[in-house]
Amino acid sequence: MKRTIITSAVLSGAALDELKGWLAITATQDDAPLLALLHAALEMCEAFTGRMPLEATCEEVLPACGGWRSLSTKPVQAITQVEGIPADGARFALPSPDYAIDLDADGGASLRLLRQGSAGRIVVRFVAGLAPGWAELPDGIRHGVIRLAAHHYRQRDLDGMNAVPPAAVAALWRPWRRMQLA
């Protein structure tokens, strides 16, 4: 899977305010590092749960073939564009009768080419994410992101930070975790 984020999720000031409240920080001098920690915590949330927390516009490049191909990003809210990539030349829009889309109840999305034409690969543009904004995130996800960012802030001067979220964060995120057997 080659995913590119076209339009990143917007992290509102409410997220930063919530983190600063959790850490009892009132000054603005640490805002940039705190925002970076929030973004890192959101990425770790996605890695742990298999779900993109905040809505973003993304693209994935898939091989052009007749079988069903699944997007790796979840939950997909909408597929907005499908383009073909020929071996040589520019991208071109695939007409909707040339492909079929399947969105499942769990947020997965699959696409099947009905007519490949000159496409050697296809680019699927879509919107994915659990919530459109910070305030709409489920409480467990939001609190887990805050706790993880706060944990990393407090541990910033220690060597060898752990790549596994603390148990309290994992417990908050576990209800949204989806795993697949390989």
Coordinates of N, CA, C and O in Angstrom, one line a residue:
M1 N 0.8 -1.2 0.0 CA 0.0 0.0 0.0 C 0.9 1.2 0.0 O 1.8 1.3 0.7
K2 N 0.5 2.1 -0.8 CA 1.2 3.4 -0.9 C 0.1 4.5 -0.6 O -0.6 4.8 -1.5
R3 N 0.0 5.0 0.6 CA -1.0 6.0 0.9 C -0.3 7.3 1.0 O 0.8 7.5 1.5
T4 N -1.0 8.3 0.4 CA -0.6 9.7 0.5 C -1.7 10.5 1.1 O -2.9 10.3 0.6
I5 N -1.4 11.3 2.0 CA -2.5 12.1 2.6 C -2.5 13.4 1.8 O -1.5 14.2 1.8
I6 N -3.6 13.7 1.1 CA -3.7 14.9 0.3 C -4.1 16.1 1.1 O -3.5 17.1 1.0
T7 N -5.1 15.9 2.0 CA -5.5 17.0 2.9 C -5.6 16.4 4.3 O -6.4 15.5 4.6
S8 N -4.7 16.9 5.1 CA -4.5 16.4 6.5 C -5.7 16.8 7.3 O -6.4 17.8 7.0
A9 N -6.0 16.0 8.3 CA -7.0 16.3 9.3 C -6.6 17.6 10.0 O -5.4 17.9 10.3
V10 N -7.6 18.4 10.3 CA -7.3 19.7 11.0 C -7.4 19.4 12.5 O -8.5 18.9 13.0
L11 N -6.4 19.7 13.2 CA -6.4 19.5 14.7 C -6.7 20.9 15.3 O -6.0 21.8 15.2
S12 N -7.9 21.0 15.9 CA -8.4 22.2 16.4 C -7.7 22.7 17.6 O -7.0 22.0 18.3
G13 N -7.9 24.0 17.9 CA -7.3 24.5 19.2 C -7.8 23.9 20.4 O -7.2 23.9 21.4
A14 N -9.0 23.3 20.3 CA -9.6 22.5 21.4 C -8.7 21.4 21.9 O -8.6 21.1 23.1
A15 N -8.1 20.7 20.9 CA -7.2 19.6 21.2 C -6.0 20.1 22.0 O -5.6 19.5 23.0
L16 N -5.4 21.2 21.5 CA -4.3 21.7 22.2 C -4.7 22.2 23.6 O -3.9 22.0 24.6
D17 N -5.8 22.9 23.7 CA -6.3 23.4 25.0 C -6.5 22.2 26.0 O -6.2 22.3 27.2
E18 N -7.1 21.1 25.5 CA -7.3 19.9 26.3 C -6.0 19.3 26.8 O -5.9 19.0 28.0
L19 N -5.0 19.2 26.0 CA -3.7 18.7 26.4 C -3.1 19.7 27.4 O -2.5 19.2 28.4
K20 N -3.1 20.9 27.1 CA -2.5 21.9 28.0 C -3.2 21.9 29.4 O -2.6 22.0 30.4
G21 N -4.5 21.7 29.4 CA -5.2 21.6 30.6 C -4.8 20.3 31.4 O -4.7 20.3 32.6
W22 N -4.6 19.2 30.7 CA -4.2 17.9 31.3 C -2.8 18.1 31.9 O -2.6 17.5 33.0
L23 N -2.0 18.9 31.3 CA -0.6 19.1 31.8 C -0.5 20.3 32.7 O 0.6 20.5 33.2
A24 N -1.5 21.0 32.9 CA -1.5 22.3 33.7 C -0.5 23.3 33.1 O 0.3 23.9 33.8
I25 N -0.5 23.5 31.8 CA 0.4 24.4 31.1 C -0.5 25.6 30.7 O -1.5 25.4 30.0
T26 N -0.1 26.8 31.0 CA -0.8 28.0 30.6 C 0.0 28.8 29.6 O -0.6 29.6 28.8
A27 N 1.3 28.7 29.5 CA 2.1 29.5 28.6 C 1.9 28.9 27.1 O 1.6 27.8 26.9
T28 N 2.2 29.8 26.2 CA 2.1 29.4 24.8 C 3.4 28.9 24.1 O 3.5 28.5 23.0
Q29 N 4.5 29.0 24.9 CA 5.9 28.7 24.3 C 6.0 27.3 23.9 O 6.8 27.0 23.0
D30 N 5.3 26.4 24.5 CA 5.4 24.9 24.1 C 4.3 24.5 23.2 O 4.1 23.3 22.9
D31 N 3.5 25.4 22.6 CA 2.4 25.0 21.7 C 2.9 24.2 20.5 O 2.2 23.2 20.2
A32 N 3.9 24.5 19.8 CA 4.4 23.8 18.7 C 4.8 22.4 19.0 O 4.3 21.4 18.4
P33 N 5.6 22.2 20.1 CA 6.0 20.8 20.4 C 4.7 20.0 20.9 O 4.6 18.8 20.6
L34 N 3.8 20.6 21.6 CA 2.6 19.9 22.1 C 1.8 19.5 20.9 O 1.2 18.4 20.9
L35 N 1.6 20.4 19.9 CA 0.9 20.0 18.7 C 1.5 18.8 17.9 O 0.9 17.9 17.4
A36 N 2.9 18.8 17.9 CA 3.6 17.7 17.3 C 3.3 16.4 18.0 O 3.2 15.4 17.4
L37 N 3.3 16.5 19.4 CA 3.0 15.3 20.2 C 1.6 14.8 19.9 O 1.3 13.6 19.9
L38 N 0.6 15.7 19.8 CA -0.8 15.3 19.4 C -0.8 14.6 18.1 O -1.5 13.6 18.0
H39 N -0.1 15.2 17.1 CA -0.1 14.5 15.8 C 0.5 13.1 15.9 O 0.0 12.2 15.3
A40 N 1.6 13.0 16.6 CA 2.3 11.7 16.8 C 1.3 10.7 17.5 O 1.3 9.5 17.2
A41 N 0.6 11.2 18.5 CA -0.3 10.4 19.2 C -1.5 9.9 18.3 O -1.9 8.7 18.4
L42 N -1.9 10.8 17.5 CA -3.0 10.4 16.5 C -2.5 9.3 15.5 O -3.2 8.3 15.2
E43 N -1.2 9.4 15.1 CA -0.6 8.4 14.2 C -0.5 7.1 15.0 O -0.7 6.0 14.4
M44 N -0.1 7.1 16.3 CA 0.0 5.9 17.0 C -1.3 5.3 17.3 O -1.5 4.1 17.3
C45 N -2.3 6.1 17.4 CA -3.7 5.6 17.6 C -4.1 4.8 16.4 O -4.7 3.8 16.5
E46 N -3.8 5.4 15.2 CA -4.2 4.7 13.9 C -3.4 3.4 13.8 O -4.0 2.4 13.5
A47 N -2.1 3.4 14.2 CA -1.3 2.2 14.1 C -1.9 1.1 15.1 O -1.9 -0.1 14.8
F48 N -2.3 1.5 16.3 CA -2.8 0.6 17.3 C -4.2 0.1 16.9 O -4.5 -1.1 17.0
T49 N -5.1 1.0 16.5 CA -6.5 0.6 16.3 C -6.8 0.1 14.9 O -7.8 -0.6 14.6
G50 N -5.9 0.5 13.9 CA -6.2 0.2 12.5 C -7.3 1.1 11.9 O -7.8 0.8 10.9
R51 N -7.6 2.2 12.6 CA -8.6 3.2 12.2 C -7.9 4.6 12.2 O -7.3 5.0 13.2
M52 N -8.1 5.3 11.2 CA -7.7 6.7 11.1 C -8.6 7.5 12.0 O -9.8 7.5 11.8
P53 N -8.1 8.2 13.0 CA -9.0 8.9 13.9 C -9.8 10.1 13.3 O -11.0 10.2 13.4
L54 N -9.1 11.0 12.7 CA -9.7 12.2 12.2 C -9.7 12.2 10.7 O -8.8 11.7 10.0
E55 N -10.8 12.6 10.1 CA -11.0 12.6 8.6 C -9.9 13.3 7.9 O -9.6 14.5 8.3
A56 N -9.5 12.7 6.8 CA -8.5 13.3 5.9 C -8.8 12.8 4.5 O -9.4 11.7 4.4
T57 N -8.3 13.5 3.5 CA -8.4 13.1 2.2 C -7.1 12.4 1.8 O -6.1 12.9 2.0
C58 N -7.3 11.2 1.3 CA -6.1 10.3 1.0 C -6.1 9.7 -0.4 O -7.2 9.8 -1.0
E59 N -5.0 9.2 -0.8 CA -4.9 8.4 -2.0 C -4.1 7.2 -1.8 O -3.2 7.2 -1.0
E60 N -4.6 6.1 -2.4 CA -3.8 4.9 -2.4 C -3.6 4.4 -3.8 O -4.5 4.6 -4.6
V61 N -2.4 3.9 -4.1 CA -2.1 3.4 -5.4 C -2.3 1.8 -5.4 O -1.7 1.2 -4.5
L62 N -3.0 1.3 -6.3 CA -3.3 -0.2 -6.3 C -2.9 -0.7 -7.7 O -3.0 0.0 -8.7
P63 N -2.6 -2.0 -7.8 CA -2.3 -2.6 -9.1 C -3.7 -2.6 -9.9 O -4.7 -2.8 -9.3
A64 N -3.6 -2.5 -11.2 CA -4.8 -2.6 -12.0 C -5.0 -4.0 -12.4 O -4.2 -4.6 -13.0
C65 N -6.1 -4.6 -11.8 CA -6.4 -6.0 -12.1 C -7.9 -6.2 -12.0 O -8.6 -5.3 -11.5
G66 N -8.4 -7.3 -12.5 CA -9.8 -7.5 -12.4 C -10.4 -8.0 -11.1 O -11.6 -7.9 -10.9
G67 N -9.6 -8.4 -10.2 CA -10.1 -8.8 -8.9 C -10.3 -7.7 -7.9 O -9.9 -6.6 -8.2
W68 N -11.0 -8.0 -6.8 CA -11.2 -7.0 -5.8 C -9.9 -6.6 -5.1 O -9.2 -7.5 -4.7
R69 N -9.7 -5.4 -4.9 CA -8.5 -4.9 -4.2 C -9.0 -4.0 -3.0 O -9.8 -3.1 -3.3
S70 N -8.5 -4.2 -1.9 CA -9.0 -3.5 -0.7 C -8.0 -2.3 -0.4 O -6.8 -2.5 -0.5
L71 N -8.6 -1.2 0.0 CA -7.8 -0.1 0.5 C -7.3 -0.5 1.9 O -8.1 -1.1 2.7
S72 N -6.2 -0.1 2.3 CA -5.6 -0.4 3.6 C -6.1 0.5 4.7 O -6.0 0.2 5.9
T73 N -6.5 1.7 4.3 CA -6.9 2.7 5.3 C -8.4 2.5 5.6 O -9.2 2.3 4.7
K74 N -8.7 2.7 6.9 CA -10.1 2.6 7.4 C -10.3 3.6 8.4 O -9.4 4.1 9.1
P75 N -11.5 4.0 8.7 CA -12.8 3.7 8.0 C -12.9 4.7 6.8 O -12.8 5.9 7.0
V76 N -13.2 4.2 5.6 CA -13.4 5.0 4.5 C -14.9 5.5 4.5 O -15.8 4.8 4.7
Q77 N -15.0 6.8 4.4 CA -16.3 7.5 4.4 C -16.8 7.6 3.0 O -18.0 7.5 2.8
A78 N -16.0 7.9 2.0 CA -16.4 8.0 0.6 C -15.2 7.9 -0.3 O -14.1 8.3 0.0
I79 N -15.4 7.3 -1.5 CA -14.4 7.3 -2.5 C -14.8 8.4 -3.5 O -16.0 8.4 -4.0
T80 N -13.9 9.3 -3.7 CA -14.2 10.5 -4.5 C -13.7 10.5 -5.9 O -14.2 11.3 -6.7
Q81 N -12.7 9.7 -6.2 CA -12.1 9.7 -7.5 C -11.3 8.5 -7.7 O -10.6 8.0 -6.8
V82 N -11.4 8.0 -9.0 CA -10.5 6.8 -9.4 C -9.9 7.2 -10.7 O -10.5 7.6 -11.6
E83 N -8.5 7.1 -10.7 CA -7.8 7.4 -11.9 C -6.9 6.2 -12.3 O -6.5 5.5 -11.4
G84 N -6.6 6.1 -13.6 CA -5.7 5.1 -14.1 C -4.3 5.8 -14.3 O -4.2 7.0 -14.6
I85 N -3.3 4.9 -14.1 CA -1.9 5.4 -14.4 C -1.3 4.4 -15.4 O -1.1 3.2 -15.1
P86 N -1.1 4.9 -16.7 CA -0.5 4.0 -17.7 C 1.0 3.9 -17.4 O 1.6 4.6 -16.6
A87 N 1.6 2.9 -18.1 CA 3.0 2.7 -18.0 C 3.8 4.0 -18.3 O 4.8 4.3 -17.7
D88 N 3.4 4.7 -19.3 CA 4.0 6.0 -19.7 C 2.9 7.0 -20.0 O 1.9 6.7 -20.6
G89 N 3.0 8.1 -19.4 CA 1.9 9.1 -19.6 C 1.3 9.6 -18.3 O 1.7 9.1 -17.2
A90 N 0.4 10.5 -18.4 CA -0.2 11.1 -17.2 C -1.4 10.3 -16.7 O -2.0 9.5 -17.5
R91 N -1.8 10.6 -15.5 CA -3.0 10.0 -15.0 C -4.2 10.4 -15.8 O -4.2 11.4 -16.4
F92 N -5.2 9.5 -15.8 CA -6.5 9.8 -16.5 C -7.6 9.3 -15.7 O -7.5 8.3 -14.9
A93 N -8.7 10.1 -15.7 CA -9.9 9.7 -14.9 C -10.5 8.4 -15.5 O -10.7 8.3 -16.8
L94 N -10.9 7.5 -14.7 CA -11.6 6.3 -15.1 C -13.1 6.5 -15.0 O -13.6 7.0 -14.0
P95 N -13.8 6.3 -16.1 CA -15.2 6.4 -16.1 C -15.9 5.5 -15.1 O -15.4 4.3 -14.9
S96 N -16.9 5.9 -14.4 CA -17.5 5.1 -13.3 C -18.0 3.7 -13.8 O -18.0 2.8 -13.0
P97 N -18.4 3.5 -15.1 CA -18.8 2.2 -15.5 C -17.6 1.2 -15.6 O -17.8 0.0 -15.8
D98 N -16.4 1.7 -15.5 CA -15.2 0.9 -15.7 C -14.7 0.3 -14.4 O -13.8 -0.5 -14.3
Y99 N -15.4 0.6 -13.3 CA -15.0 0.0 -12.0 C -16.2 -0.2 -11.1 O -17.3 0.4 -11.3
A100 N -16.1 -1.0 -10.1 CA -17.1 -1.2 -9.1 C -16.5 -1.0 -7.7 O -15.3 -1.2 -7.4
I101 N -17.3 -0.4 -6.8 CA -16.8 -0.1 -5.4 C -17.7 -0.8 -4.4 O -18.9 -0.9 -4.6
D102 N -17.1 -1.3 -3.4 CA -17.8 -1.9 -2.3 C -17.3 -1.3 -1.0 O -16.2 -1.4 -0.6
L103 N -18.2 -0.6 -0.3 CA -18.0 0.0 1.1 C -18.7 -1.0 2.1 O -19.9 -1.1 2.0
D104 N -17.9 -1.5 3.0 CA -18.5 -2.4 4.0 C -18.9 -1.7 5.3 O -18.4 -0.6 5.5
A105 N -19.7 -2.3 6.1 CA -20.2 -1.7 7.3 C -19.1 -1.4 8.3 O -19.2 -0.6 9.2
D106 N -17.9 -2.1 8.2 CA -16.8 -1.9 9.2 C -15.9 -0.8 8.7 O -14.8 -0.6 9.4
G107 N -16.2 -0.1 7.6 CA -15.3 1.0 7.2 C -14.3 0.6 6.1 O -13.6 1.4 5.7
G108 N -14.3 -0.7 5.7 CA -13.4 -1.1 4.6 C -14.0 -0.7 3.3 O -15.2 -0.5 3.1
A109 N -13.1 -0.6 2.3 CA -13.5 -0.3 1.0 C -12.7 -1.1 0.0 O -11.5 -1.3 0.2
S110 N -13.4 -1.6 -1.0 CA -12.7 -2.4 -2.1 C -13.1 -1.9 -3.4 O -14.2 -1.3 -3.6
L111 N -12.3 -2.1 -4.4 CA -12.5 -1.6 -5.7 C -12.1 -2.7 -6.7 O -11.1 -3.4 -6.5
R112 N -12.9 -2.9 -7.8 CA -12.6 -3.9 -8.8 C -12.7 -3.2 -10.2 O -13.7 -2.5 -10.4
L113 N -11.7 -3.4 -11.0 CA -11.7 -2.8 -12.3 C -12.6 -3.8 -13.2 O -12.4 -5.0 -13.2
L114 N -13.5 -3.2 -14.0 CA -14.3 -3.9 -14.9 C -13.7 -3.8 -16.3 O -13.8 -4.8 -17.1
R115 N -13.1 -2.7 -16.6 CA -12.3 -2.5 -17.9 C -11.1 -1.7 -17.5 O -11.1 -0.6 -17.0
Q116 N -9.9 -2.4 -17.7 CA -8.6 -1.8 -17.3 C -8.1 -0.7 -18.3 O -7.5 0.2 -17.9
G117 N -8.4 -0.9 -19.6 CA -7.9 0.0 -20.6 C -6.3 0.1 -20.5 O -5.7 -1.0 -20.3
S118 N -5.7 1.2 -20.6 CA -4.3 1.3 -20.6 C -3.7 1.5 -19.2 O -2.5 1.7 -19.0
A119 N -4.5 1.4 -18.1 CA -4.0 1.6 -16.8 C -3.2 0.4 -16.3 O -3.7 -0.8 -16.4
G120 N -2.0 0.6 -15.9 CA -1.2 -0.4 -15.2 C -1.4 -0.4 -13.7 O -1.2 -1.4 -13.0
R121 N -1.7 0.8 -13.2 CA -2.0 1.0 -11.8 C -3.2 1.9 -11.7 O -3.5 2.6 -12.6
I122 N -3.9 1.9 -10.5 CA -5.0 2.9 -10.3 C -4.7 3.6 -9.0 O -4.0 3.2 -8.1
V123 N -5.2 4.9 -9.0 CA -5.1 5.7 -7.9 C -6.6 6.0 -7.4 O -7.4 6.4 -8.1
V124 N -6.8 5.6 -6.1 CA -8.1 5.8 -5.5 C -8.0 7.0 -4.5 O -7.2 6.9 -3.6
R125 N -8.8 8.0 -4.7 CA -8.8 9.1 -3.8 C -10.1 8.9 -2.9 O -11.2 8.7 -3.4
F126 N -9.9 9.2 -1.6 CA -11.0 8.9 -0.7 C -10.9 9.7 0.6 O -9.9 10.3 0.8
V127 N -12.0 9.8 1.3 CA -12.0 10.4 2.6 C -12.2 9.3 3.6 O -13.0 8.5 3.5
A128 N -11.3 9.4 4.6 CA -11.3 8.3 5.7 C -11.2 9.0 7.0 O -10.5 10.0 7.2
G129 N -11.7 8.4 8.1 CA -11.6 8.8 9.4 C -12.8 8.5 10.3 O -13.9 8.4 9.7
L130 N -12.6 8.3 11.5 CA -13.7 8.1 12.5 C -14.6 9.3 12.7 O -15.8 9.2 12.9
A131 N -14.0 10.5 12.7 CA -14.7 11.7 13.0 C -14.2 12.9 12.2 O -13.0 12.9 11.9
P132 N -15.1 13.8 11.9 CA -14.7 15.0 11.1 C -13.8 15.9 11.8 O -13.1 16.7 11.2
G133 N -13.9 16.0 13.1 CA -13.1 16.9 13.9 C -12.9 16.4 15.3 O -13.5 15.4 15.8
W134 N -12.1 17.1 16.1 CA -11.7 16.7 17.4 C -12.9 16.5 18.3 O -12.9 15.5 19.1
A135 N -13.8 17.4 18.3 CA -14.9 17.3 19.3 C -15.8 16.1 19.0 O -16.5 15.6 19.9
E136 N -15.8 15.6 17.8 CA -16.7 14.5 17.4 C -16.0 13.1 17.6 O -16.6 12.1 17.5
L137 N -14.7 13.1 18.0 CA -14.1 11.8 18.3 C -14.7 11.1 19.4 O -15.1 11.8 20.4
P138 N -14.8 9.8 19.4 CA -15.3 9.1 20.6 C -14.4 9.4 21.8 O -13.2 9.6 21.7
D139 N -15.0 9.5 23.0 CA -14.3 9.9 24.2 C -13.1 9.1 24.4 O -12.0 9.6 24.8
G140 N -13.2 7.7 24.3 CA -12.0 6.9 24.5 C -10.8 7.2 23.6 O -9.7 7.2 24.1
I141 N -11.1 7.4 22.3 CA -10.0 7.8 21.4 C -9.4 9.1 21.8 O -8.2 9.2 21.9
R142 N -10.3 10.1 22.0 CA -9.8 11.4 22.3 C -9.0 11.4 23.6 O -7.9 12.0 23.7
H143 N -9.5 10.8 24.7 CA -8.8 10.8 25.9 C -7.5 10.0 25.8 O -6.5 10.3 26.4
G144 N -7.5 8.9 25.0 CA -6.2 8.2 24.8 C -5.2 9.0 24.1 O -4.0 8.9 24.5
V145 N -5.6 9.8 23.1 CA -4.6 10.7 22.4 C -4.0 11.7 23.4 O -2.8 11.9 23.4
I146 N -4.9 12.3 24.2 CA -4.4 13.3 25.2 C -3.5 12.6 26.2 O -2.4 13.2 26.5
R147 N -3.8 11.5 26.7 CA -3.0 10.8 27.7 C -1.6 10.4 27.1 O -0.6 10.5 27.7
L148 N -1.7 9.9 25.8 CA -0.4 9.5 25.2 C 0.5 10.7 24.9 O 1.7 10.7 25.2
A149 N -0.1 11.8 24.4 CA 0.7 13.0 24.2 C 1.3 13.5 25.5 O 2.4 13.9 25.6
A150 N 0.5 13.5 26.6 CA 0.9 14.0 27.9 C 2.1 13.1 28.4 O 3.1 13.5 29.0
H151 N 1.9 11.8 28.2 CA 2.9 10.8 28.6 C 4.2 11.1 27.9 O 5.3 11.1 28.5
H152 N 4.2 11.3 26.6 CA 5.4 11.6 25.8 C 6.0 12.9 26.3 O 7.2 13.1 26.3
Y153 N 5.2 13.9 26.6 CA 5.7 15.2 27.0 C 6.4 15.0 28.4 O 7.5 15.6 28.5
R154 N 5.9 14.3 29.2 CA 6.5 14.0 30.6 C 7.8 13.2 30.5 O 8.7 13.3 31.3
Q155 N 7.8 12.3 29.5 CA 9.0 11.4 29.3 C 10.0 11.9 28.3 O 10.9 11.3 28.0
R156 N 9.9 13.2 27.9 CA 10.7 13.7 26.8 C 12.2 13.7 27.0 O 13.0 13.7 26.1
D157 N 12.6 13.8 28.3 CA 14.0 13.9 28.6 C 14.6 12.5 28.9 O 15.8 12.4 29.1
L158 N 13.8 11.4 28.9 CA 14.3 10.1 29.2 C 14.7 9.4 27.9 O 14.1 9.6 26.8
D159 N 15.7 8.6 28.0 CA 16.2 7.8 26.8 C 15.3 6.6 26.6 O 14.7 6.1 27.5
G160 N 15.2 6.2 25.3 CA 14.5 4.9 25.0 C 13.0 5.0 25.3 O 12.5 4.1 25.9
M161 N 12.3 6.0 24.7 CA 10.9 6.0 24.9 C 10.3 4.8 24.3 O 10.7 4.3 23.2
N162 N 9.3 4.2 25.0 CA 8.6 3.0 24.6 C 7.7 3.3 23.4 O 6.9 4.2 23.4
A163 N 7.7 2.4 22.4 CA 6.9 2.5 21.2 C 5.5 2.0 21.4 O 4.6 2.2 20.6
V164 N 5.3 1.3 22.5 CA 3.9 0.7 22.9 C 3.2 1.8 23.8 O 3.8 2.3 24.7
P165 N 1.9 2.0 23.5 CA 1.2 2.9 24.3 C 1.1 2.4 25.8 O 1.0 1.2 26.0
P166 N 1.0 3.3 26.8 CA 0.8 2.9 28.1 C -0.5 2.1 28.3 O -1.4 2.2 27.5
A167 N -0.5 1.2 29.3 CA -1.7 0.4 29.4 C -3.0 1.1 29.5 O -4.0 0.7 29.0
A168 N -3.0 2.3 30.2 CA -4.2 3.1 30.3 C -4.7 3.6 28.9 O -5.9 3.6 28.6
V169 N -3.8 3.9 28.1 CA -4.1 4.4 26.7 C -4.6 3.2 25.9 O -5.6 3.3 25.2
A170 N -3.9 2.1 26.0 CA -4.3 0.9 25.2 C -5.7 0.4 25.7 O -6.5 0.0 24.8
A171 N -6.1 0.5 26.9 CA -7.4 0.2 27.4 C -8.5 1.1 26.8 O -9.6 0.6 26.5
L172 N -8.1 2.4 26.7 CA -9.1 3.3 26.1 C -9.3 3.0 24.6 O -10.4 3.2 24.1
W173 N -8.3 2.6 23.9 CA -8.3 2.4 22.5 C -8.8 1.0 22.1 O -9.2 0.8 20.9
R174 N -8.7 0.0 23.0 CA -9.0 -1.4 22.6 C -10.4 -1.6 22.0 O -10.5 -2.4 21.1
P175 N -11.4 -0.9 22.4 CA -12.7 -1.2 21.8 C -12.8 -0.8 20.3 O -13.6 -1.4 19.6
W176 N -11.8 0.0 19.8 CA -11.8 0.4 18.4 C -10.8 -0.4 17.6 O -10.6 -0.2 16.4
R177 N -10.0 -1.3 18.3 CA -8.9 -2.0 17.6 C -9.5 -3.1 16.7 O -10.4 -3.9 17.1
R178 N -9.0 -3.1 15.5 CA -9.4 -4.1 14.5 C -8.1 -4.8 14.1 O -7.2 -4.2 13.7
M179 N -8.1 -6.1 14.2 CA -6.9 -6.9 13.7 C -7.4 -7.9 12.6 O -8.5 -8.3 12.6
Q180 N -6.4 -8.2 11.8 CA -6.7 -9.1 10.7 C -5.7 -10.2 10.7 O -4.5 -10.0 11.1
L181 N -6.2 -11.4 10.4 CA -5.3 -12.5 10.3 C -4.6 -12.5 8.9 O -5.3 -12.2 7.9
A182 N -3.3 -12.7 8.9 CA -2.6 -12.7 7.6 C -2.6 -14.0 6.9 O -2.9 -15.0 7.4

